[in-house]
mmCIF file of C-alpha atoms in Angstrom:
data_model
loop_
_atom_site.group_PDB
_atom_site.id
_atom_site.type_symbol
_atom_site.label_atom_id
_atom_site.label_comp_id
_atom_site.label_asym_id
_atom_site.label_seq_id
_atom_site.Cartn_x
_atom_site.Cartn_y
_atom_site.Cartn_z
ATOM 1 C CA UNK A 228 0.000 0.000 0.000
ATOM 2 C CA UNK A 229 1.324 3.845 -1.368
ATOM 3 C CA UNK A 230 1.197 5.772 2.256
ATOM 4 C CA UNK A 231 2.745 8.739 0.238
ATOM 5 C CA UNK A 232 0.295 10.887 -1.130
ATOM 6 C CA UNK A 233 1.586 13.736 -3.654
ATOM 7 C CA UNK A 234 0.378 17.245 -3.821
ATOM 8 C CA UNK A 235 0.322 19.523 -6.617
ATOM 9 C CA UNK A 236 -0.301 23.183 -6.364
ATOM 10 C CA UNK A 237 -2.419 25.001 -8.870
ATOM 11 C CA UNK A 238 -0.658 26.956 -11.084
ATOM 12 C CA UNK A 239 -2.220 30.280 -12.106
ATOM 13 C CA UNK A 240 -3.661 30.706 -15.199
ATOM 14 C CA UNK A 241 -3.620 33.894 -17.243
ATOM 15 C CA UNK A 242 -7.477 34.365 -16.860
ATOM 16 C CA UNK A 243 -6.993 34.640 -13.163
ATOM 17 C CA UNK A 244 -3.690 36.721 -13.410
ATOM 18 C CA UNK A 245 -6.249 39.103 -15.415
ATOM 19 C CA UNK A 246 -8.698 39.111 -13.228
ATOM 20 C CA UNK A 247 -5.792 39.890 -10.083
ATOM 21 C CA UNK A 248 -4.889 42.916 -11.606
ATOM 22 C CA UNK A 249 -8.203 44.475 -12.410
ATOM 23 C CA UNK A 250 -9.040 43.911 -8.410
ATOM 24 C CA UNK A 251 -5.498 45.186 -7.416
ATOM 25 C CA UNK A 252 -6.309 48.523 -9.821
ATOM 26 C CA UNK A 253 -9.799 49.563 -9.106
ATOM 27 C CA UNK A 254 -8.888 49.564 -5.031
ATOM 28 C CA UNK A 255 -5.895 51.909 -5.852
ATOM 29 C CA UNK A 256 -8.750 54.147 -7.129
ATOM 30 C CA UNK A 257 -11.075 54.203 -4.320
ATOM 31 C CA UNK A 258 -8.208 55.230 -1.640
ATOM 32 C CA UNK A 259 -7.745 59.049 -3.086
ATOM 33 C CA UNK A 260 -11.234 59.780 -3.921
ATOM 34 C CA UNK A 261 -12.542 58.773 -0.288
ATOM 35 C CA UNK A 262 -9.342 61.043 1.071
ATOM 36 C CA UNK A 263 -9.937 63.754 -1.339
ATOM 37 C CA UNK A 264 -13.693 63.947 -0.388
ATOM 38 C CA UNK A 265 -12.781 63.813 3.279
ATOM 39 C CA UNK A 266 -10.288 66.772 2.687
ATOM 40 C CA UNK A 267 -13.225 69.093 0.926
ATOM 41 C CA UNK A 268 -15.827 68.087 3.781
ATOM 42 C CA UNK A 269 -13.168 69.263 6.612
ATOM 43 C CA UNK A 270 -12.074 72.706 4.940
ATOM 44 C CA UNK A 271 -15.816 73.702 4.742
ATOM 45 C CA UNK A 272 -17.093 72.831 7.893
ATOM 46 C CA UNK A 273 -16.537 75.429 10.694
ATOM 47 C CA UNK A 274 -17.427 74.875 14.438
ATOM 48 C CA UNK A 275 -18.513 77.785 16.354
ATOM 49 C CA UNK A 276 -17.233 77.654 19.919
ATOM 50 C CA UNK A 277 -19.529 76.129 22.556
ATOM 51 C CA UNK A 278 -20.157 77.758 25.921
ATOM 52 C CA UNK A 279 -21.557 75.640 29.067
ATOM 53 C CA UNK A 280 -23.476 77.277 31.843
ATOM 54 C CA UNK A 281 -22.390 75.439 34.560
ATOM 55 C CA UNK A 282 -25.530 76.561 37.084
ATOM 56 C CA UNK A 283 -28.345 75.619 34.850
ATOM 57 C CA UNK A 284 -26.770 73.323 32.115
ATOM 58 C CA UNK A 285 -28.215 75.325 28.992
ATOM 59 C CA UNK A 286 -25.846 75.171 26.162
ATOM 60 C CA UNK A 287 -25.289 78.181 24.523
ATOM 61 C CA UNK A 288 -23.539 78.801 21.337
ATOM 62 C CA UNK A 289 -21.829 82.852 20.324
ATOM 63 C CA UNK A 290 -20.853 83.337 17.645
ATOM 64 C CA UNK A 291 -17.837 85.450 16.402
ATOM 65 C CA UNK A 292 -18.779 89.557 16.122
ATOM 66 C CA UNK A 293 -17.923 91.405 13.599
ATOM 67 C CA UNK A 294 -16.196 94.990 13.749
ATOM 68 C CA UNK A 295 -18.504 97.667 13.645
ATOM 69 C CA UNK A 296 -17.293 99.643 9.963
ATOM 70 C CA UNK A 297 -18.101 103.422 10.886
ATOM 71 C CA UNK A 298 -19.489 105.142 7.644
ATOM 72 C CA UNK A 299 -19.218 109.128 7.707
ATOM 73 C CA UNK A 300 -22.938 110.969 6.828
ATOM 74 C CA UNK A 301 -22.669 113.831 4.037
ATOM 75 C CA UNK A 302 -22.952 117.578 4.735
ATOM 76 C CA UNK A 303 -26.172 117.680 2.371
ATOM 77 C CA UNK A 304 -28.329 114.660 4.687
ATOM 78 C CA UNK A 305 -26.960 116.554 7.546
ATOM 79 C CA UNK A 306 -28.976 119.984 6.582
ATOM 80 C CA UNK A 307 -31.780 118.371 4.702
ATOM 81 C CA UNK A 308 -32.681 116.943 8.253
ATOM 82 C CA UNK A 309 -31.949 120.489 9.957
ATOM 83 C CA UNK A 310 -34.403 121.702 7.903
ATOM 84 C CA UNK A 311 -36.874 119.645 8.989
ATOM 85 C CA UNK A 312 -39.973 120.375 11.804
ATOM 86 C CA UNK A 313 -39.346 116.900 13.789
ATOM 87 C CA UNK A 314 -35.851 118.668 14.253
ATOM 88 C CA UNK A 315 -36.612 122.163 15.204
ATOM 89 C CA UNK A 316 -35.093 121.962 18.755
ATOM 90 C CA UNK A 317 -32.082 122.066 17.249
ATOM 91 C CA UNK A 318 -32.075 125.425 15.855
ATOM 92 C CA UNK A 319 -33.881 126.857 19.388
ATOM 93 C CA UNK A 320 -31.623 126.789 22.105
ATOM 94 C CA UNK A 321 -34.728 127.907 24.245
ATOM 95 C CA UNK A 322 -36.357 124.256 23.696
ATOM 96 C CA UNK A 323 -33.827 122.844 25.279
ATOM 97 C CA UNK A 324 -34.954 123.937 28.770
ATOM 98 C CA UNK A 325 -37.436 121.309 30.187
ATOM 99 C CA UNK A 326 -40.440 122.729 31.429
ATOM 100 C CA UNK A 327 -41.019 123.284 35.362
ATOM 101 C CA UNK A 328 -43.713 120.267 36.235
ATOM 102 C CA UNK A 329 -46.511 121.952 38.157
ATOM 103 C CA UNK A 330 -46.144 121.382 41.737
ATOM 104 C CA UNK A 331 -49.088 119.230 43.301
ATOM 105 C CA UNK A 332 -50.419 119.837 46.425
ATOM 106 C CA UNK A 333 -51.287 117.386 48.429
ATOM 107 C CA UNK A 334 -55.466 117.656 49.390
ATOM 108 C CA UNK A 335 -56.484 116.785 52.864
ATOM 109 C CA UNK A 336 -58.376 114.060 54.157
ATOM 110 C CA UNK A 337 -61.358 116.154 54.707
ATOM 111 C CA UNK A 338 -63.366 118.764 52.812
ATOM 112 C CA UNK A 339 -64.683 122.220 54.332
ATOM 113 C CA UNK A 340 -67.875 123.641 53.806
ATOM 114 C CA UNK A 341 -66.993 125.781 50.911
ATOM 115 C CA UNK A 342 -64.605 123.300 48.833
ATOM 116 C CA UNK A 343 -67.540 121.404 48.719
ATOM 117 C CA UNK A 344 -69.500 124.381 47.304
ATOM 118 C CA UNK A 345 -67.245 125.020 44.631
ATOM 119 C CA UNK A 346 -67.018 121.288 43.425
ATOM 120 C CA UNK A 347 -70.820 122.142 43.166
ATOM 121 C CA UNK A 348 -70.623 125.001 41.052
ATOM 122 C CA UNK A 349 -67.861 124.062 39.027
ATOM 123 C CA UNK A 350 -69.445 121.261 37.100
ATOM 124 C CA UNK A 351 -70.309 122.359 33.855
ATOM 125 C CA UNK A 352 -73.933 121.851 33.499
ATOM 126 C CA UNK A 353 -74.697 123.569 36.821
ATOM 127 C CA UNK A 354 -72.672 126.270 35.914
ATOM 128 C CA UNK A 355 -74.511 127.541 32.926
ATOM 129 C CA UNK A 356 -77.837 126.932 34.724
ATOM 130 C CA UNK A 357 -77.023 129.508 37.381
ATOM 131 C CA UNK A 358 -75.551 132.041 34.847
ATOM 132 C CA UNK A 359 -78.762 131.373 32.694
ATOM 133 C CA UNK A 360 -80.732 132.578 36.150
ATOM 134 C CA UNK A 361 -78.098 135.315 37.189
ATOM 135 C CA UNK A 362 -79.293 136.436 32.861
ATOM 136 C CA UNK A 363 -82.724 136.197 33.294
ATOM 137 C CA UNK A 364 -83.034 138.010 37.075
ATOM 138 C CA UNK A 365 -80.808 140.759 35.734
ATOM 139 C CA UNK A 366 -83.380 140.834 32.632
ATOM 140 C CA UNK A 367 -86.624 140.844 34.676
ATOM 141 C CA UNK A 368 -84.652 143.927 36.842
ATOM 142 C CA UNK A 369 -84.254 146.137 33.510
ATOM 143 C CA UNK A 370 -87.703 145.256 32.690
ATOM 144 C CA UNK A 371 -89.116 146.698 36.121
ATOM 145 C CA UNK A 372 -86.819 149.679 35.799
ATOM 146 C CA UNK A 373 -87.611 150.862 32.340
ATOM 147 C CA UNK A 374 -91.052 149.559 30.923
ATOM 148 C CA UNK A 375 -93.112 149.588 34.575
ATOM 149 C CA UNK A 376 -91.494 152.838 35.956
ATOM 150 C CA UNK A 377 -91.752 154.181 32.317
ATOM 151 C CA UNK A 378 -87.839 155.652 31.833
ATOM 152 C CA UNK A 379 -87.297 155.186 28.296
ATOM 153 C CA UNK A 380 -83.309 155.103 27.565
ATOM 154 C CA UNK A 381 -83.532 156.348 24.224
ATOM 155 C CA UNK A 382 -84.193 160.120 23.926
ATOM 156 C CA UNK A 383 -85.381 160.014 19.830
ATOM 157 C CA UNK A 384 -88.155 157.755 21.217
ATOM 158 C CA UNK A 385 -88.805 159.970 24.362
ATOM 159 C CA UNK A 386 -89.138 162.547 21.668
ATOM 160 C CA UNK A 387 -91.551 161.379 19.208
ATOM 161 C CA UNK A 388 -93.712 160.462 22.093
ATOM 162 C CA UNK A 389 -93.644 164.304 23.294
ATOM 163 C CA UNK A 390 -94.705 164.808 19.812
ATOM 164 C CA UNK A 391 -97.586 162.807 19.667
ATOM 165 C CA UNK A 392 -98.813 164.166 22.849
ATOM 166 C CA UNK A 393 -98.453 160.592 24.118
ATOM 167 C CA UNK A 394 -95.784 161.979 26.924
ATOM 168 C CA UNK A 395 -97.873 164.126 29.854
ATOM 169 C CA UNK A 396 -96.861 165.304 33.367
ATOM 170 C CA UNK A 397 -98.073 162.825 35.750
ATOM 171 C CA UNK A 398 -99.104 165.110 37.961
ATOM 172 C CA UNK A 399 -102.731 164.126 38.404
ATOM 173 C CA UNK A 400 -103.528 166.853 40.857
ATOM 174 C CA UNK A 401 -103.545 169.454 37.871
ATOM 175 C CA UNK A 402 -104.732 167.699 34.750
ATOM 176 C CA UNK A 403 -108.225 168.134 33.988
ATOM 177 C CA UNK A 404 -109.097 164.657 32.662
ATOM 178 C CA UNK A 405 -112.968 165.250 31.662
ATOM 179 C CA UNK A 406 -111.457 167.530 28.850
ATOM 180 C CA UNK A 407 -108.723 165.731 27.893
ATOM 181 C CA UNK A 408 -110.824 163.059 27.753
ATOM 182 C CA UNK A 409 -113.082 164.697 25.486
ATOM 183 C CA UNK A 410 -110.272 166.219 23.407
ATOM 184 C CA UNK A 411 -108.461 162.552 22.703
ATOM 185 C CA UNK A 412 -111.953 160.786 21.821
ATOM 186 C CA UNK A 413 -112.768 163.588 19.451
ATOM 187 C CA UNK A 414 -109.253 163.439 17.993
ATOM 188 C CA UNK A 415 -110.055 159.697 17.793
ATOM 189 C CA UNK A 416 -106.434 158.702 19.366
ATOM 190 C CA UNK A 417 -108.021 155.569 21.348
ATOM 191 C CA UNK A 418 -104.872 154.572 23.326
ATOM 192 C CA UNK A 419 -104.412 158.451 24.915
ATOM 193 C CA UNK A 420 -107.524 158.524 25.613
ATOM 194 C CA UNK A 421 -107.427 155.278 27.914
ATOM 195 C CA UNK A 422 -104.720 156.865 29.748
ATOM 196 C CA UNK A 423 -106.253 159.758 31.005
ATOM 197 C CA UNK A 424 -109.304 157.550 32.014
ATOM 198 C CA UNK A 425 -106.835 155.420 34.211
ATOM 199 C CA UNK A 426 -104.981 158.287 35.545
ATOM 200 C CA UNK A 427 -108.491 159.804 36.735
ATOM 201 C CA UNK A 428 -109.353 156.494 38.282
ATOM 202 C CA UNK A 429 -106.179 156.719 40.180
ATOM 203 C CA UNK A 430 -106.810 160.442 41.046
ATOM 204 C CA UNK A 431 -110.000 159.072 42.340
ATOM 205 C CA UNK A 432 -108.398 156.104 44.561
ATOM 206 C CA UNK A 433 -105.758 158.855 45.976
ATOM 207 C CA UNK A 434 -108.398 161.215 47.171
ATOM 208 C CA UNK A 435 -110.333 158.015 49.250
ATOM 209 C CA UNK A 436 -106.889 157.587 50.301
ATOM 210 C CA UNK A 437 -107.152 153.746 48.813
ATOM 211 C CA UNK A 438 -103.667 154.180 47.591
ATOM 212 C CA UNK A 439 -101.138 156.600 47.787
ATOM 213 C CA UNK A 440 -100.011 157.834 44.515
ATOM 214 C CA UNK A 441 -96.268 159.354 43.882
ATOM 215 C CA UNK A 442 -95.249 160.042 40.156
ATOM 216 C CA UNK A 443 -92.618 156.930 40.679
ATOM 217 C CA UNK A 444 -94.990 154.588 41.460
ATOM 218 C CA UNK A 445 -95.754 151.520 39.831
ATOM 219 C CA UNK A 446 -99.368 149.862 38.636
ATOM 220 C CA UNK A 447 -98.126 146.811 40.498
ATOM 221 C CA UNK A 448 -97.991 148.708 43.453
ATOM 222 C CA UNK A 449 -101.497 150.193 43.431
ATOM 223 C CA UNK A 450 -103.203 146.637 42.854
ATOM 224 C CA UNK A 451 -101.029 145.522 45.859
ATOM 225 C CA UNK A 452 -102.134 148.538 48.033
ATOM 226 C CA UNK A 453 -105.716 148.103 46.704
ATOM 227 C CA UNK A 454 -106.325 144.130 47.455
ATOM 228 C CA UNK A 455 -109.063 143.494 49.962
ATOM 229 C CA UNK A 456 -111.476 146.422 48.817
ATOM 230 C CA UNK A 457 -114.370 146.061 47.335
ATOM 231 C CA UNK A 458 -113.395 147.262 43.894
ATOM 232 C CA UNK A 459 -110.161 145.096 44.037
ATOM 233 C CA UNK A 460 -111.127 142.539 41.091
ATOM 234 C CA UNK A 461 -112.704 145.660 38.710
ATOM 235 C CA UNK A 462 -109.894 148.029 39.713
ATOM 236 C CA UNK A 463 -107.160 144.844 38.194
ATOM 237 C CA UNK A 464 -108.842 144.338 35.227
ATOM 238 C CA UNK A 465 -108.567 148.202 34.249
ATOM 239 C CA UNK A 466 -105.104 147.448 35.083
ATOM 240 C CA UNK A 467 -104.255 144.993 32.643
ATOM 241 C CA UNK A 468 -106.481 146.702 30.087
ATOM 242 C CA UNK A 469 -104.564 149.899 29.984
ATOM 243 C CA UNK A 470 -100.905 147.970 30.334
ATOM 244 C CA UNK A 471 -102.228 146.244 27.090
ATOM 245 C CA UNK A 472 -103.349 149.273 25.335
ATOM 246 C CA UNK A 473 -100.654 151.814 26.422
ATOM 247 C CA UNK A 474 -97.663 149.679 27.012
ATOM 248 C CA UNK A 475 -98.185 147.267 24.426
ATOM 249 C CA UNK A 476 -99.288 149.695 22.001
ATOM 250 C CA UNK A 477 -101.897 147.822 20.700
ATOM 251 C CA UNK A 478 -104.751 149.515 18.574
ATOM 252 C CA UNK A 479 -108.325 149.484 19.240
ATOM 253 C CA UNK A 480 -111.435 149.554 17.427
ATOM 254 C CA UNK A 481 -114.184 151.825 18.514
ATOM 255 C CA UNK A 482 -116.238 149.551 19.738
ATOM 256 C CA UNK A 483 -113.992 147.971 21.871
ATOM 257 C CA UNK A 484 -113.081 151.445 23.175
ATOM 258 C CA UNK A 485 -116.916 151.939 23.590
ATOM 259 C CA UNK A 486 -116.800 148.866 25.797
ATOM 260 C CA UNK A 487 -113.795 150.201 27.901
ATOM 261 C CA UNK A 488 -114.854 153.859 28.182
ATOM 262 C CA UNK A 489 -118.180 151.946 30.045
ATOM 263 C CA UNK A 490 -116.443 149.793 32.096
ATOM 264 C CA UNK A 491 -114.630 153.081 33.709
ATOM 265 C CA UNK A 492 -117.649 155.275 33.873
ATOM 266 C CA UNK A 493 -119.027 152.420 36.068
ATOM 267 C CA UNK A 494 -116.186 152.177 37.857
ATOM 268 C CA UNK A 495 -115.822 156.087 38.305
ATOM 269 C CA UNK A 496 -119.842 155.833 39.423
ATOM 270 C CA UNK A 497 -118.877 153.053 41.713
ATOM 271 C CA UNK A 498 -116.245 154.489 43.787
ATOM 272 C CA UNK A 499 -117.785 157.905 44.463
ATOM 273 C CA UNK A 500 -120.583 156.003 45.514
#
């Protein structure tokens, strides 16, 4: 029995020698493209440094600043702005002095009697009501003065009235009214006539002593001095008749003179009675 056993190694071939190179070739390729790619990666990538807050253990990254590059501003902006309204305090030197603040004073606790009445009066509203009273009393005072008491401010008016004959002493203790009576009706001036009726009437009250008559005194003030009498209510309504046709200057017919001449005659009749 053969113990030896022979070997033989496998030569190479040329296919495989082929096939050796090829493999040997294409890896020396791959090594510088990997290392040229890795080169390009590293060169573009830049880390910005890392700062640790050791306290709270926030990560915070800062990046590096960049100089401030000062830039100089042209004459022309410069003025164009001075020109302008926003920038006016720059041409005043008296704007720049601030304003003194108004010093407040501090209000006590409590309120006296007449802080409370001017809070009152200061509000608006209640304000123009009282001047709108103060208007109308100082209105109603002119009126007493001048129409009741007869002063008449304007002297071309006091004078057409003397013309007229419309303007007569009131002295009633020297008039004769029966003929001016008579004179006015024939003249057919209405309203003159109904004054001298009511100035006999009061002639006739003054000598019963039911009023006391002065040249100043007021129709107001005989009605006053004559309520209680008798003839209080007819002695009024003459009133108000001859305010109406003398004051307010309103004309008459003759029939409603006919009906006032009658209601003096029987007033006349009734006081002498």
């Amino acid at each position: 029995m053969n113990y030896f056993v022979s070997y033989r190694l496998p030569l190479p071939t040329v296919k495989n020698l082929r096939f050796v190179l090829c493999l040997a070739a294409l890896l020396s390729c791959i090594a510088p493209v990997r290392a040229q790619d890795e080169e390009v990666i590293a060169d573009t990538v830049i880390a910005p440094p890392v700062e640790f807050n050791d306290d709270n253990g926030i990560r915070s990254g800062t990046l590096q600043e960049q100089q401030p590059e000062f830039r100089q501003v042209p004459d022309s902006a410069i003025r164009s702005m001075q020109k302008r309204k926003d920038f006016g305090y720059a041409n005043d030197p008296r704007s720049w002095e601030r304003e003194p603040q108004p010093e407040i004073k501090a209000k006590p606790d409590s309120k006296g009697f007449w802080e409370y009445f001017y809070d009152f009066f200061s509000v608006t509203t209640i304000r123009r009501f009282t001047y709108g009273l103060l208007i109308a009393f100082f209105a109603f005072v002119v009126y007493r003065i001048v129409v009741v008491n007869k002063l008449y401010l304007f002297s071309s008016y006091r004078k057409a009235r003397l013309a007229r004959g419309e303007e007569e002493e009131t002295d009633i203790a020297d008039i004769n009214f029966d003929e001016k009576i008579k004179q006015t009706i024939a003249a057919k001036e209405h309203r003159l006539a109904v004054r001298y009726m009511y100035l006999k009437a009061l002639h006739q009250l003054n000598d019963k002593q039911w009023i006391r008559y002065h040249v100043d005194g007021t129709n107001h003030e005989y009605v006053t001095q004559m309520s209680g009498r008798k003839l209080a209510n007819e002695f009024s309504f003459l009133t108000r008749v001859y305010d109406y046709v003398w004051y307010g200057e309103f004309a008459i017919t003759d029939e409603q003179f006919d009906l006032v001449q009658k209601n003096f005659s029987h007033f006349y009749n009734a006081v002498n009675s």
